[in-house]
Coordinates of C-alpha atoms in Angstrom, one line a residue:
Chain A
X1 CA -99.7 -410.7 133.0
X2 CA -101.4 -414.0 133.6
X3 CA -102.5 -414.8 137.1
X4 CA -100.3 -417.8 137.2
X5 CA -97.2 -415.7 136.6
X6 CA -98.3 -413.2 139.3
X7 CA -98.8 -416.1 141.7
X8 CA -95.3 -417.3 140.9
X9 CA -93.8 -413.9 141.5
X10 CA -95.6 -413.5 144.8
X11 CA -94.3 -416.9 145.8
X12 CA -90.8 -415.8 144.9
X13 CA -91.3 -412.7 147.0
X14 CA -92.4 -414.8 150.0
X15 CA -89.3 -416.9 149.7
X16 CA -87.2 -413.8 149.7
X17 CA -89.0 -412.5 152.7
X18 CA -88.2 -415.7 154.7
X19 CA -84.6 -415.7 153.6
X20 CA -84.1 -412.0 154.4
X21 CA -85.7 -412.1 157.8
X22 CA -83.9 -415.3 158.6
X23 CA -80.5 -413.8 157.6
X24 CA -81.3 -410.7 159.7
X25 CA -82.3 -412.7 162.8
X26 CA -85.1 -410.3 163.4
X27 CA -87.9 -408.6 161.6
X28 CA -91.5 -408.9 160.6
X29 CA -92.4 -411.9 158.5
X30 CA -96.1 -412.2 159.4
X31 CA -97.3 -408.9 158.0
X32 CA -94.9 -409.1 155.1
X33 CA -96.3 -412.5 153.9
X34 CA -99.9 -411.2 154.2
X35 CA -99.1 -408.3 151.9
X36 CA -97.1 -410.2 149.3
X37 CA -99.9 -410.8 146.8
X38 CA -101.0 -407.1 147.1
X39 CA -97.5 -405.8 146.4
X40 CA -97.0 -408.3 143.6
X41 CA -100.1 -407.0 141.7
X42 CA -99.2 -403.4 142.4
X43 CA -95.6 -403.7 141.1
X44 CA -96.0 -406.3 138.4
X45 CA -99.5 -405.4 137.0
X46 CA -100.9 -402.1 138.2
X47 CA -98.3 -399.4 138.7
X48 CA -96.7 -397.2 136.1
X49 CA -93.1 -397.6 137.1
X50 CA -89.7 -398.4 135.6
X51 CA -86.8 -399.6 137.7
X52 CA -84.5 -398.4 135.0
X53 CA -86.0 -394.9 135.3
X54 CA -87.0 -394.9 139.0
X55 CA -87.5 -391.1 139.2
X56 CA -89.7 -391.1 136.1
X57 CA -92.0 -388.1 136.0
X58 CA -95.6 -389.0 136.3
X59 CA -94.7 -392.4 137.8
X60 CA -97.1 -394.0 140.2
X61 CA -95.9 -394.1 143.8
X62 CA -96.2 -396.8 146.5
X63 CA -95.8 -395.9 150.2
X64 CA -95.6 -398.6 152.8
X65 CA -97.3 -397.0 155.7
X66 CA -97.0 -400.2 157.7
X67 CA -93.2 -399.8 157.5
X68 CA -92.4 -402.8 159.6
X69 CA -93.4 -404.9 156.6
X70 CA -90.2 -403.7 155.0
X71 CA -89.2 -407.2 154.0
X72 CA -92.1 -407.5 151.5
X73 CA -91.2 -404.1 150.0
X74 CA -87.5 -404.9 149.6
X75 CA -88.2 -408.3 148.3
X76 CA -90.7 -406.9 145.7
X77 CA -88.2 -404.1 144.7
X78 CA -85.5 -406.7 144.3
X79 CA -87.8 -409.0 142.3
X80 CA -88.7 -406.0 140.1
X81 CA -85.0 -405.3 139.5
X82 CA -84.4 -402.2 141.6
X83 CA -81.4 -403.8 143.3
X84 CA -79.8 -407.3 143.3
X85 CA -81.6 -410.0 145.3
X86 CA -78.4 -410.8 147.1
X87 CA -78.7 -407.5 149.0
X88 CA -81.8 -408.8 150.7
X89 CA -79.5 -410.9 152.9
X90 CA -78.1 -407.6 154.4
X91 CA -81.5 -406.7 155.9
X92 CA -81.1 -405.0 159.3
X93 CA -77.3 -405.4 159.2
X94 CA -74.9 -402.6 160.0
X95 CA -74.1 -400.3 157.0
X96 CA -76.8 -402.0 154.9
X97 CA -79.0 -399.8 152.8
X98 CA -82.0 -401.9 153.6
X99 CA -82.8 -400.8 157.1
X100 CA -85.2 -402.4 159.6
X101 CA -87.8 -399.9 158.3
X102 CA -87.7 -398.3 154.8
X103 CA -85.4 -395.3 154.3
X104 CA -86.1 -393.4 151.0
X105 CA -82.6 -391.8 151.3
X106 CA -80.9 -395.2 151.1
X107 CA -82.9 -397.3 148.7
X108 CA -83.9 -396.2 145.2
X109 CA -87.5 -397.2 144.7
X110 CA -88.6 -396.5 148.3
X111 CA -90.8 -393.5 147.9
X112 CA -91.1 -392.6 151.6
X113 CA -89.3 -393.4 154.8
X114 CA -91.8 -395.1 157.1
X115 CA -92.0 -397.1 160.3
X116 CA -93.9 -394.9 162.7
X117 CA -97.5 -395.9 162.0
X118 CA -100.0 -393.6 160.3
X119 CA -97.4 -391.3 158.9
X120 CA -97.0 -392.9 155.4
X121 CA -100.8 -392.5 154.9
X122 CA -100.6 -388.9 155.8
X123 CA -97.7 -388.3 153.5
X124 CA -99.4 -390.2 150.7
X125 CA -102.2 -387.6 150.9
X126 CA -99.7 -384.8 150.5
X127 CA -98.1 -386.5 147.5
X128 CA -101.6 -387.1 145.9
X129 CA -102.5 -383.4 146.5
X130 CA -99.2 -382.3 144.9
X131 CA -99.8 -384.5 141.9
X132 CA -103.2 -383.0 141.4
X133 CA -101.8 -379.5 141.8
X134 CA -99.2 -380.2 139.1
X135 CA -101.6 -382.0 136.8
X136 CA -99.5 -385.1 137.1
X137 CA -101.2 -388.4 136.1
X138 CA -99.2 -390.4 138.6
X139 CA -101.3 -392.3 141.1
X140 CA -100.5 -392.9 144.8
X141 CA -100.9 -396.2 146.5
X142 CA -100.5 -396.7 150.2
X143 CA -100.6 -399.9 152.3
X144 CA -101.8 -399.8 155.9
X145 CA -102.0 -402.4 158.5
X146 CA -105.2 -403.1 160.4
X147 CA -103.6 -402.4 163.7
X148 CA -102.3 -399.2 162.2
X149 CA -105.9 -398.0 162.0
X150 CA -105.8 -397.4 165.7
X151 CA -103.5 -394.4 165.1
X152 CA -105.4 -391.1 165.3
X153 CA -103.3 -389.7 162.5
X154 CA -104.9 -392.2 160.1
X155 CA -108.3 -390.6 160.6
X156 CA -107.0 -387.1 160.2
X157 CA -105.5 -388.2 156.9
X158 CA -108.6 -390.1 155.9
X159 CA -110.6 -386.9 156.5
X160 CA -108.4 -384.6 154.5
X161 CA -108.0 -387.0 151.6
X162 CA -111.7 -387.3 151.2
X163 CA -112.2 -383.5 151.7
X164 CA -109.8 -382.8 148.9
X165 CA -111.4 -385.5 146.7
X166 CA -108.1 -387.3 146.1
X167 CA -109.3 -389.9 143.6
X168 CA -105.7 -390.4 142.6
X169 CA -105.1 -392.0 146.0
X170 CA -105.7 -395.6 146.8
X171 CA -105.3 -397.0 150.3
X172 CA -105.1 -400.7 150.8
X173 CA -105.8 -402.1 154.2
X174 CA -103.9 -405.4 154.9
X175 CA -106.6 -406.8 157.2
X176 CA -104.9 -409.9 158.7
X177 CA -106.7 -409.3 162.0
X178 CA -103.6 -409.6 164.2
X179 CA -101.2 -407.2 165.8
X180 CA -98.3 -407.7 168.2
X181 CA -100.3 -408.3 171.3
X182 CA -102.9 -410.5 169.7
X183 CA -106.2 -410.1 167.9
X184 CA -107.3 -406.6 166.9
X185 CA -110.6 -407.4 168.5
X186 CA -109.0 -408.1 171.8
X187 CA -106.4 -405.3 171.7
X188 CA -108.5 -402.5 170.3
X189 CA -111.4 -403.1 167.9
X190 CA -111.0 -401.5 164.5
X191 CA -114.1 -403.0 163.0
X192 CA -116.1 -402.1 161.1
X193 CA -113.4 -401.0 158.7
X194 CA -115.4 -400.6 155.6
X195 CA -118.2 -398.4 157.0
X196 CA -115.6 -396.3 158.9
X197 CA -113.9 -395.4 155.6
X198 CA -117.3 -395.0 153.9
X199 CA -118.4 -392.5 156.5
X200 CA -115.2 -390.6 156.1
X201 CA -116.1 -390.1 152.5
X202 CA -114.1 -392.9 150.8
X203 CA -115.1 -395.3 148.0
X204 CA -114.7 -398.7 149.6
X205 CA -114.0 -402.0 148.0
X206 CA -113.7 -405.2 150.0
X207 CA -111.8 -408.2 148.6
X208 CA -109.9 -411.3 149.4
X209 CA -106.3 -410.0 149.6
X210 CA -104.9 -413.3 148.4
X211 CA -107.0 -413.5 145.3
X212 CA -104.9 -412.1 142.5
X213 CA -108.0 -411.5 140.3
X214 CA -109.8 -409.6 143.0
X215 CA -106.8 -407.5 143.7
X216 CA -106.4 -406.6 140.0
X217 CA -110.1 -405.8 139.7
X218 CA -110.2 -403.6 142.8
X219 CA -107.2 -401.6 141.7
X220 CA -108.7 -401.2 138.3
X221 CA -112.0 -400.0 139.9
X222 CA -110.1 -397.6 142.1
X223 CA -108.3 -396.1 139.1
X224 CA -111.6 -395.5 137.3
X225 CA -113.5 -394.1 140.3
X226 CA -113.7 -390.3 140.3
X227 CA -114.3 -387.8 143.1
X228 CA -113.2 -389.9 146.1
X229 CA -110.2 -391.7 147.2
X230 CA -110.6 -395.5 147.3
X231 CA -110.0 -397.8 150.2
X232 CA -109.5 -401.5 149.4
X233 CA -110.1 -403.6 152.4
X234 CA -108.1 -406.7 151.7
X235 CA -108.9 -409.6 154.0
X236 CA -105.6 -411.5 154.4
X237 CA -103.9 -414.1 156.5
X238 CA -100.9 -413.1 158.6
X239 CA -98.0 -415.4 157.6
X240 CA -99.8 -416.5 154.4
X241 CA -98.0 -419.2 152.6
X242 CA -96.1 -420.7 155.5
X243 CA -98.4 -423.1 157.2
X244 CA -96.8 -422.9 160.7
X245 CA -96.8 -419.1 160.6
X246 CA -100.4 -418.6 159.3
X247 CA -102.7 -416.7 161.5
X248 CA -100.4 -416.7 164.5
X249 CA -99.7 -413.2 166.1
X250 CA -96.4 -414.5 167.4
X251 CA -95.0 -414.3 163.9
X252 CA -95.6 -410.6 163.7
X253 CA -92.0 -409.7 164.7
X254 CA -90.0 -412.8 165.0
X255 CA -87.4 -414.4 162.7
X256 CA -87.5 -418.1 161.9
X257 CA -84.5 -420.1 163.1
X258 CA -82.5 -422.2 160.6
X259 CA -84.8 -425.2 160.8
X260 CA -88.0 -423.1 160.5
X261 CA -86.6 -421.0 157.6
X262 CA -85.6 -424.2 155.7
X263 CA -89.1 -425.6 156.3
X264 CA -90.8 -422.4 155.2
X265 CA -88.7 -422.0 152.0
X266 CA -89.2 -425.6 151.0
X267 CA -93.0 -425.3 151.6
X268 CA -92.9 -422.4 149.2
X269 CA -91.1 -424.5 146.7
X270 CA -87.9 -422.7 147.0
X271 CA -84.3 -423.9 147.2
X272 CA -82.6 -423.9 150.6
Chain B
X1 CA -86.8 -347.7 168.4
X2 CA -88.8 -347.8 165.3
X3 CA -92.3 -349.2 164.6
X4 CA -93.7 -352.2 166.4
X5 CA -94.7 -355.3 164.5
X6 CA -95.3 -358.9 165.5
X7 CA -92.9 -361.3 163.8
X8 CA -95.9 -363.3 162.6
X9 CA -97.1 -360.2 160.8
X10 CA -93.7 -360.0 159.1
X11 CA -94.0 -363.7 158.2
X12 CA -97.4 -363.1 156.6
X13 CA -96.0 -360.2 154.5
X14 CA -92.8 -362.0 153.3
X15 CA -94.8 -365.1 152.4
X16 CA -96.6 -363.1 149.6
X17 CA -93.2 -362.0 148.3
X18 CA -91.8 -365.5 148.4
X19 CA -94.9 -366.9 146.7
X20 CA -94.2 -364.7 143.8
X21 CA -90.5 -365.8 143.6
X22 CA -91.1 -369.5 144.2
X23 CA -93.8 -370.8 141.9
X24 CA -93.4 -374.3 143.4
X25 CA -94.1 -373.0 146.9
X26 CA -97.2 -374.1 148.9
X27 CA -98.5 -373.0 152.3
X28 CA -100.3 -375.3 154.7
X29 CA -102.2 -374.2 157.7
X30 CA -104.5 -375.7 160.3
X31 CA -107.5 -373.4 160.7
X32 CA -105.4 -370.7 162.2
X33 CA -104.5 -368.8 159.0
X34 CA -105.8 -365.4 160.4
X35 CA -103.6 -365.8 163.5
X36 CA -100.5 -367.3 161.8
X37 CA -101.0 -364.7 159.1
X38 CA -100.9 -367.2 156.2
X39 CA -104.4 -366.1 155.2
X40 CA -103.0 -363.3 153.0
X41 CA -101.0 -365.8 151.1
X42 CA -104.2 -367.8 150.7
X43 CA -105.9 -364.8 149.1
X44 CA -103.0 -364.1 146.8
X45 CA -102.4 -367.7 145.8
X46 CA -105.5 -369.7 146.5
X47 CA -104.3 -372.6 144.4
X48 CA -101.2 -373.0 146.5
X49 CA -102.8 -372.6 149.9
X50 CA -104.2 -375.7 151.7
X51 CA -106.2 -375.6 154.9
X52 CA -105.7 -378.9 156.6
X53 CA -108.1 -378.2 159.4
X54 CA -107.5 -378.8 163.1
X55 CA -105.2 -381.8 162.6
X56 CA -101.6 -380.8 163.3
X57 CA -100.1 -384.2 162.8
X58 CA -101.6 -384.4 159.4
X59 CA -100.5 -380.9 158.5
X60 CA -96.9 -382.0 158.8
X61 CA -97.5 -385.4 157.2
X62 CA -99.1 -383.8 154.2
X63 CA -96.4 -381.2 154.2
X64 CA -93.8 -384.0 153.8
X65 CA -95.8 -385.4 150.9
X66 CA -95.7 -382.0 149.1
X67 CA -92.0 -381.6 149.8
X68 CA -91.0 -385.0 148.5
X69 CA -93.0 -384.1 145.4
X70 CA -90.7 -381.1 144.8
X71 CA -92.5 -378.3 146.5
X72 CA -91.1 -375.7 148.8
X73 CA -93.5 -376.0 151.8
X74 CA -94.3 -373.5 154.5
X75 CA -96.5 -375.2 157.1
X76 CA -97.9 -373.2 160.0
X77 CA -99.8 -373.5 163.2
X78 CA -99.2 -372.4 166.8
X79 CA -95.8 -373.4 168.1
X80 CA -97.4 -375.4 170.9
X81 CA -99.1 -377.7 168.4
X82 CA -96.4 -377.8 165.8
X83 CA -93.4 -378.6 167.9
X84 CA -95.4 -380.3 170.6
X85 CA -98.3 -382.2 169.2
X86 CA -96.6 -383.0 165.8
X87 CA -93.1 -383.6 167.2
X88 CA -92.8 -387.2 166.2
X89 CA -94.2 -386.6 162.7
X90 CA -91.6 -383.7 162.3
X91 CA -88.9 -386.0 163.6
X92 CA -89.7 -389.1 161.6
X93 CA -91.3 -387.8 158.4
X94 CA -89.7 -384.4 157.9
X95 CA -86.4 -384.7 159.7
X96 CA -85.4 -388.2 158.8
X97 CA -86.1 -387.6 155.1
X98 CA -84.6 -384.1 155.2
X99 CA -87.8 -382.9 153.6
X100 CA -88.0 -379.3 152.4
X101 CA -90.6 -378.2 155.0
X102 CA -90.4 -374.8 156.8
X103 CA -92.3 -375.2 160.1
X104 CA -93.2 -371.6 160.7
X105 CA -94.7 -371.7 164.2
X106 CA -96.4 -368.7 165.7
X107 CA -97.6 -367.7 169.2
X108 CA -94.5 -369.0 170.9
X109 CA -93.7 -368.3 174.5
X110 CA -95.2 -366.3 177.4
X111 CA -96.2 -363.4 175.2
X112 CA -99.2 -365.4 173.9
X113 CA -100.6 -363.8 176.9
X114 CA -104.3 -364.1 177.8
X115 CA -104.7 -367.6 176.3
X116 CA -102.7 -368.9 179.2
X117 CA -100.6 -372.0 180.0
X118 CA -102.0 -374.4 177.5
X119 CA -100.9 -372.2 174.6
X120 CA -97.6 -370.9 175.9
X121 CA -94.9 -373.2 174.7
X122 CA -91.4 -373.0 176.3
X123 CA -90.3 -376.4 175.0
X124 CA -90.3 -376.0 171.3
X125 CA -86.7 -374.9 170.7
X126 CA -85.4 -377.6 173.0
X127 CA -87.4 -380.2 171.0
X128 CA -86.6 -379.0 167.6
X129 CA -82.9 -378.5 168.1
X130 CA -82.5 -382.2 169.0
X131 CA -83.7 -383.3 165.6
X132 CA -80.6 -384.0 163.3
X133 CA -80.4 -381.5 160.5
X134 CA -83.2 -379.3 161.7
X135 CA -82.4 -375.6 161.4
X136 CA -83.9 -373.6 164.3
X137 CA -84.5 -369.9 163.8
X138 CA -85.9 -367.4 166.4
X139 CA -86.0 -363.9 165.0
X140 CA -86.1 -360.8 167.3
X141 CA -88.1 -358.4 165.1
X142 CA -89.9 -357.9 161.9
X143 CA -86.9 -356.8 159.9
X144 CA -84.8 -359.9 160.8
X145 CA -87.8 -362.1 160.4
X146 CA -88.1 -361.1 156.8
X147 CA -84.4 -361.3 156.1
X148 CA -84.1 -364.7 157.7
X149 CA -87.2 -366.2 156.0
X150 CA -85.9 -365.2 152.5
X151 CA -82.7 -367.2 153.3
X152 CA -84.7 -370.1 154.8
X153 CA -86.7 -370.4 151.6
X154 CA -83.5 -370.6 149.6
X155 CA -82.1 -373.6 151.5
X156 CA -83.3 -377.1 150.6
X157 CA -84.1 -378.8 153.9
X158 CA -86.1 -378.6 157.0
X159 CA -86.3 -375.6 159.3
X160 CA -88.2 -374.5 162.4
X161 CA -89.0 -370.8 162.5
X162 CA -90.3 -369.5 165.8
X163 CA -92.6 -366.5 165.6
X164 CA -94.4 -364.4 168.2
X165 CA -98.0 -363.2 168.6
X166 CA -97.5 -359.7 170.0
X167 CA -95.9 -356.6 168.5
X168 CA -92.3 -356.0 169.3
X169 CA -90.2 -352.9 168.4
X170 CA -88.2 -353.1 165.2
X171 CA -84.6 -353.5 166.3
X172 CA -82.9 -353.8 163.0
X173 CA -82.7 -351.5 160.1
X174 CA -83.3 -352.6 156.6
X175 CA -79.7 -352.3 155.6
X176 CA -78.4 -354.4 158.5
X177 CA -76.8 -357.7 157.6
X178 CA -78.5 -360.7 159.0
X179 CA -77.2 -364.2 158.0
X180 CA -78.5 -367.6 159.0
X181 CA -76.0 -369.2 161.4
X182 CA -74.2 -365.9 162.2
X183 CA -74.8 -364.2 165.5
X184 CA -75.1 -360.5 165.5
X185 CA -73.2 -358.4 168.0
X186 CA -75.7 -355.6 168.4
X187 CA -73.8 -353.8 171.2
X188 CA -70.2 -353.9 172.1
X189 CA -69.0 -354.3 175.7
X190 CA -66.1 -355.7 177.7
X191 CA -67.5 -356.5 181.2
X192 CA -70.1 -359.2 180.4
X193 CA -71.9 -360.7 177.5
X194 CA -75.7 -361.1 177.1
X195 CA -76.5 -363.7 174.5
X196 CA -80.2 -363.3 173.7
X197 CA -82.7 -364.6 171.2
X198 CA -86.1 -363.6 169.9
X199 CA -87.9 -360.9 171.8
X200 CA -85.3 -361.0 174.5
X201 CA -82.8 -359.3 172.2
X202 CA -84.5 -356.0 172.7
X203 CA -84.9 -356.6 176.4
X204 CA -81.2 -357.4 176.6
X205 CA -80.4 -354.2 174.8
X206 CA -82.5 -352.2 177.3
X207 CA -80.8 -354.1 180.2
X208 CA -77.4 -353.1 178.7
X209 CA -78.5 -349.4 178.6
X210 CA -79.4 -349.6 182.3
X211 CA -76.2 -351.3 183.2
X212 CA -74.2 -348.6 181.4
X213 CA -75.6 -346.0 183.9
X214 CA -74.0 -348.2 186.6
X215 CA -70.7 -348.2 184.8
X216 CA -71.1 -351.7 183.4
X217 CA -70.4 -352.3 179.7
X218 CA -72.4 -355.3 178.5
X219 CA -72.0 -356.8 175.1
X220 CA -75.2 -357.9 173.5
X221 CA -75.4 -360.7 170.9
X222 CA -78.5 -361.7 169.0
X223 CA -78.5 -365.5 168.3
X224 CA -81.4 -365.6 165.9
X225 CA -80.1 -369.0 164.7
X226 CA -80.2 -371.5 167.6
X227 CA -79.1 -374.2 165.2
X228 CA -76.6 -374.3 163.6
X229 CA -75.2 -372.2 166.4
X230 CA -72.5 -369.6 165.8
X231 CA -70.0 -371.1 168.2
X232 CA -67.2 -368.6 167.3
X233 CA -69.0 -365.5 168.4
X234 CA -69.9 -367.2 171.7
X235 CA -66.4 -368.5 172.4
X236 CA -65.0 -365.1 171.5
X237 CA -67.4 -363.4 174.0
X238 CA -66.4 -365.9 176.7
X239 CA -62.8 -365.1 176.2
X240 CA -63.1 -361.4 176.0
X241 CA -65.8 -360.7 178.6
X242 CA -65.4 -363.7 180.9
X243 CA -69.1 -363.8 181.9
X244 CA -72.2 -364.8 180.0
X245 CA -75.9 -364.3 180.6
X246 CA -78.3 -365.9 178.2
X247 CA -81.9 -364.6 177.7
X248 CA -84.7 -366.4 175.9
X249 CA -88.5 -366.5 176.0
X250 CA -88.3 -370.3 176.5
X251 CA -87.6 -372.8 179.2
X252 CA -84.2 -372.5 180.9
X253 CA -84.0 -376.2 180.1
X254 CA -82.8 -377.2 176.6
X255 CA -83.0 -373.9 174.7
X256 CA -80.5 -371.1 174.0
X257 CA -79.0 -371.2 177.5
X258 CA -78.3 -374.9 177.2
X259 CA -77.0 -374.5 173.7
X260 CA -74.6 -371.8 174.8
X261 CA -73.6 -373.7 177.9
X262 CA -72.7 -376.7 175.7
X263 CA -70.4 -374.6 173.6
X264 CA -68.8 -372.6 176.5
X265 CA -68.3 -375.6 178.8
X266 CA -66.5 -377.6 176.1
X267 CA -64.4 -374.8 174.7
X268 CA -63.8 -372.0 177.2
X269 CA -65.7 -372.4 180.5
X270 CA -66.9 -369.2 182.1
X271 CA -69.6 -368.5 184.6
X272 CA -73.1 -368.2 183.2
X273 CA -76.7 -367.4 184.2
X274 CA -79.6 -368.6 182.1
X275 CA -82.6 -366.2 182.0
X276 CA -85.9 -367.7 180.8
X277 CA -89.0 -369.5 181.9
X278 CA -88.2 -371.4 185.1
X279 CA -89.3 -375.0 185.2
X280 CA -93.0 -374.0 185.5
X281 CA -96.1 -373.4 183.4
X282 CA -97.3 -369.9 182.6
X283 CA -100.8 -368.4 183.1
X284 CA -103.2 -365.8 181.6
X285 CA -102.3 -362.1 181.7
X286 CA -101.0 -359.3 179.5
X287 CA -97.7 -360.0 177.8
X288 CA -95.9 -357.2 179.7
X289 CA -97.3 -358.4 183.0
X290 CA -96.3 -362.0 182.3
X291 CA -92.8 -361.0 181.2
X292 CA -92.3 -359.2 184.5
X293 CA -93.9 -362.0 186.7
X294 CA -92.0 -364.8 185.0
X295 CA -88.7 -363.0 184.8
X296 CA -88.3 -362.5 181.1
X297 CA -87.7 -358.8 180.7
X298 CA -84.9 -356.2 180.8
X299 CA -85.0 -356.0 184.6
X300 CA -84.5 -359.8 184.9
X301 CA -81.6 -359.7 182.5
X302 CA -79.9 -356.8 184.3
X303 CA -80.4 -358.5 187.6
X304 CA -78.7 -361.6 186.3
X305 CA -75.8 -359.6 185.1
X306 CA -75.4 -357.9 188.5
X307 CA -75.4 -361.3 190.2
X308 CA -72.7 -362.6 187.9
X309 CA -70.6 -359.4 188.5
X310 CA -71.3 -359.5 192.2
X311 CA -72.7 -356.0 192.1

């Protein structure tokens, strides 16, 4: 698929994120917008999946370890055709299947329930091991936040995935530099991310997480790399695409009001 | 009483048998396979045994990954680190997704012995039974351990199975019927009921023998399944005997005693005493010494019965 098309899809996903979080009145727009380009390339270019056959044997699986970015996952699944886009407006509402954090028992296409940080990454390692054990070709992709790297479980899982040479596992770090209380560097330094993963035995690729071409190339390299899991360190901008949200920690977990949502959607070229 | 065997030993033996039956079964452990007894499974089925190292959170995260990929997963470490350290992973990854993971946790309770307080968990059943959909099993001997584990393997869903380090007498015979969710009345009696679990079933039985000499007929019920709890057998005992003593190798807060009190108080209130670890840590010592010092033996159960009977 041409880059332009992927950029358009990512833009649509961003519009859906704003509309869903606005309708919910709460949620996490910042870290959803920063990951939109990554999920777009995964779901519309890289992964072997079929929304018409969502349980397809040998399918690739994506796990959102940073589960609070649920709006980007739901918006991507809806864009891909797993469920109608209208349902995005039920985000976080009572009796909705799209919960505040992803629930695999409620939404077809969600491969793992996440929300408590570090766990999706650990589970992804288990899925990758099971795939290897069964000789399945399906690959496993997992998206982590940078703040999430502060969880001890992340490094337990990083160690075991390298130990068991899970080259069918690709972790992508959405490195937007911000977490709820501010800059990673002020709250708890996670840098250097690349050499941490390297020293844990991972193949590491650093990219601009908003450059579609670089994301495509990195995922392709990860697919070809044998003997080690790959970590793609994707430098991103929190709130990417909405000028007044960009690079502001305050937009980690806050919904836009009516005026802000309208401004954001119009800036993204959407209809309000 | 027959031979003595630790329930963890029975677990190790039955795992081999289950591994043969379930080709999609995997066993995970965290550098304790010689203690949890999963090592023999590892020898028999090296391709289906995964050592996750000393990283209990990741054991249960990875176990979830295997389970959602269609595996029957048995994941073991010491009870302290499974139920304690990995609690929130078990709650959010295994419990919430209803993953088919059997948390077989060994070295529970005071009878860990010499390792002392840091390794003696009295909180695990309390923690595990609050997780929605989590089955909680605490077998009393090697025979019931094997029978219960075969049933646990058959059920698709999460379970916590509590196993002990030290050898206990075989209480059951091979032809006894043991069913998940069904309490076993192992001794009839009309004066008082002792509801026991785990190694305390044997102690309760011994206490009942002592009480018999004093003219007291105590009923003894083995609750090997803490959850789902056999409410009927407990309500029936409350109605028929009027007094209940519970006995567990676990904190008096949140375990069997609490579970029984929840049923009795809401259905047929009777006076109760809860025998178990008081609200305190353990210490190093031999299992029998510790059972005596911390009040988790036949004498402690008999004393509780006498208090309730005002004798």
